[in-house]
Amino acid sequence: MLWSSAAVSGGGKTTPDRLVAFYDWSGNANTAAQITHAECSSAAYAPGFCAQYSRVNANGKGLTAGRWWLPSEGELMMIYANMRKINYCLSLIEGTTQLSETWYWSSTEYNESFAWHLNLYDGIANGHAKTAVKGRVRPVSAFLI
């Protein structure tokens, strides 16, 4: 999916510096700011999709909309570093989809026209045009104990 419908500064962490992007751990706050903009609040766009995502089981247990966010570049890098472990855990949960070795959008913005993504097959980060390039999106949440 696209990141947004128009070039917009979504209010999340914005940096053209790759290393600064890797230190962004504020995916939840980024997404909360971004969905206040009509250009990215719809479920048709990455931030809105993640904010509206809901995953509950037959007993109504799970995480509903508002408990998920578009991961930041730092959070995606942690996912990349632990991808095999995460996919193993996901394989044990009925109805889940494992991570693919392709690139995923992040909530970390490069500028108003581009957002960072991370390739989960080699760990390379780049910026893509928010309104022109369709990419994968993976909602994330915090662990609940």
Short mmCIF file of C-alpha atoms in Angstrom, two decimals:
data_model
loop_
_atom_site.label_atom_id
_atom_site.label_comp_id
_atom_site.label_asym_id
_atom_site.label_seq_id
_atom_site.Cartn_x
_atom_site.Cartn_y
_atom_site.Cartn_z
CA MET A 1 0.00 0.00 0.00
CA LEU A 2 0.98 3.63 -0.29
CA TRP A 3 2.22 5.53 2.74
CA SER A 4 -0.09 8.53 2.14
CA SER A 5 -2.31 10.15 -0.48
CA ALA A 6 -0.26 13.36 -0.70
CA ALA A 7 3.11 14.72 0.33
CA VAL A 8 2.62 15.67 3.96
CA SER A 9 4.81 16.06 7.00
CA GLY A 10 2.99 13.65 9.29
CA GLY A 11 4.45 14.92 12.54
CA GLY A 12 6.51 11.85 13.38
CA LYS A 13 10.30 11.64 13.55
CA THR A 14 11.66 13.17 10.33
CA THR A 15 15.28 12.88 9.23
CA PRO A 16 17.25 12.40 6.01
CA ASP A 17 20.08 10.84 8.08
CA ARG A 18 20.03 7.03 7.99
CA LEU A 19 21.76 6.64 11.37
CA VAL A 20 19.34 9.03 13.06
CA ALA A 21 16.48 7.05 11.48
CA PHE A 22 17.87 3.83 13.00
CA TYR A 23 17.67 5.46 16.45
CA ASP A 24 13.97 6.23 16.07
CA TRP A 25 12.06 3.99 18.49
CA SER A 26 8.88 6.08 18.55
CA GLY A 27 6.64 4.20 16.12
CA ASN A 28 3.60 4.47 18.39
CA ALA A 29 3.96 8.26 18.82
CA ASN A 30 4.81 8.70 15.12
CA THR A 31 1.67 6.83 14.04
CA ALA A 32 -0.52 8.74 16.51
CA ALA A 33 0.68 12.03 15.02
CA GLN A 34 0.42 10.84 11.42
CA ILE A 35 -3.17 9.67 11.63
CA THR A 36 -4.26 13.19 12.58
CA HIS A 37 -3.66 14.08 8.91
CA ALA A 38 -6.37 13.12 6.41
CA GLU A 39 -3.66 12.20 3.88
CA CYS A 40 -2.60 9.17 5.96
CA SER A 41 -5.47 8.42 8.37
CA SER A 42 -7.43 6.10 6.05
CA ALA A 43 -6.96 2.33 6.28
CA ALA A 44 -5.82 2.58 2.64
CA TYR A 45 -2.52 4.15 3.80
CA ALA A 46 0.24 2.70 6.00
CA PRO A 47 -0.21 4.74 9.23
CA GLY A 48 -4.01 4.55 9.12
CA PHE A 49 -4.01 0.84 8.31
CA CYS A 50 -1.85 0.07 11.34
CA ALA A 51 -3.84 2.31 13.69
CA GLN A 52 -7.11 0.65 12.59
CA TYR A 53 -5.77 -2.92 12.62
CA SER A 54 -7.48 -5.35 14.98
CA ARG A 55 -6.60 -8.96 15.79
CA VAL A 56 -8.91 -10.87 18.10
CA ASN A 57 -9.59 -14.59 18.46
CA ALA A 58 -12.91 -16.45 18.54
CA ASN A 59 -13.22 -15.64 22.26
CA GLY A 60 -12.88 -11.91 21.61
CA LYS A 61 -9.41 -11.81 23.16
CA GLY A 62 -6.62 -9.90 21.49
CA LEU A 63 -5.64 -6.41 20.51
CA THR A 64 -8.18 -4.10 18.96
CA ALA A 65 -7.78 -0.98 16.86
CA GLY A 66 -5.73 1.72 18.54
CA ARG A 67 -3.32 -0.80 20.11
CA TRP A 68 -1.23 -1.22 16.92
CA TRP A 69 1.12 1.13 15.10
CA LEU A 70 3.40 1.44 12.07
CA PRO A 71 6.88 0.52 13.34
CA SER A 72 9.64 3.11 13.31
CA GLU A 73 12.90 2.47 11.46
CA GLY A 74 14.59 1.44 14.72
CA GLU A 75 11.75 -0.96 15.55
CA LEU A 76 11.96 -2.45 12.05
CA MET A 77 15.71 -2.94 12.49
CA MET A 78 15.01 -4.89 15.70
CA ILE A 79 12.46 -6.98 13.80
CA TYR A 80 15.07 -7.63 11.10
CA ALA A 81 17.65 -8.70 13.70
CA ASN A 82 15.16 -11.16 15.23
CA MET A 83 13.21 -12.18 12.14
CA ARG A 84 13.83 -15.93 12.40
CA LYS A 85 12.70 -16.00 16.03
CA ILE A 86 9.65 -13.86 15.25
CA ASN A 87 8.67 -16.04 12.29
CA TYR A 88 9.04 -19.17 14.43
CA CYS A 89 6.67 -17.68 17.03
CA LEU A 90 4.26 -16.58 14.32
CA SER A 91 4.29 -20.11 12.88
CA LEU A 92 2.81 -21.33 16.19
CA ILE A 93 -0.16 -18.95 16.03
CA GLU A 94 -3.02 -20.08 13.84
CA GLY A 95 -4.01 -17.60 11.14
CA THR A 96 -0.92 -15.41 11.28
CA THR A 97 1.29 -14.43 8.37
CA GLN A 98 5.04 -14.63 8.78
CA LEU A 99 7.35 -11.79 7.80
CA SER A 100 8.58 -11.83 4.21
CA GLU A 101 12.10 -11.08 3.09
CA THR A 102 11.09 -7.88 1.32
CA TRP A 103 10.83 -4.22 2.31
CA TYR A 104 8.34 -2.71 4.75
CA TRP A 105 7.29 0.88 5.33
CA SER A 106 8.27 2.55 8.60
CA SER A 107 6.67 5.46 10.45
CA THR A 108 10.00 7.32 10.30
CA GLU A 109 9.78 10.05 7.71
CA TYR A 110 12.62 11.16 5.45
CA ASN A 111 10.86 14.42 4.55
CA GLU A 112 7.33 15.44 3.54
CA SER A 113 7.55 13.46 0.27
CA PHE A 114 9.47 10.35 1.39
CA ALA A 115 9.36 7.85 4.26
CA TRP A 116 11.98 5.33 5.31
CA HIS A 117 11.59 1.62 4.67
CA LEU A 118 13.71 -1.38 5.62
CA ASN A 119 14.54 -4.40 3.48
CA LEU A 120 14.09 -7.49 5.65
CA TYR A 121 16.24 -9.56 3.30
CA ASP A 122 19.44 -7.53 3.75
CA GLY A 123 18.81 -4.80 6.37
CA ILE A 124 19.26 -1.93 3.92
CA ALA A 125 17.22 1.22 4.58
CA ASN A 126 16.13 3.69 1.94
CA GLY A 127 13.48 6.33 1.43
CA HIS A 128 10.58 5.88 -0.98
CA ALA A 129 7.99 8.31 -2.27
CA LYS A 130 4.99 8.20 0.08
CA THR A 131 2.43 8.68 -2.68
CA ALA A 132 3.98 6.73 -5.56
CA VAL A 133 5.48 3.49 -4.24
CA LYS A 134 3.42 0.64 -2.80
CA GLY A 135 5.11 -1.34 -0.06
CA ARG A 136 4.37 -3.87 2.61
CA VAL A 137 3.00 -2.80 5.97
CA ARG A 138 3.22 -4.73 9.23
CA PRO A 139 1.32 -3.44 12.27
CA VAL A 140 3.14 -3.96 15.58
CA SER A 141 2.16 -3.70 19.23
CA ALA A 142 3.77 -3.95 22.63
CA PHE A 143 4.03 -7.27 24.43
CA LEU A 144 1.35 -7.71 27.05
CA ILE A 145 2.20 -9.57 30.24
#
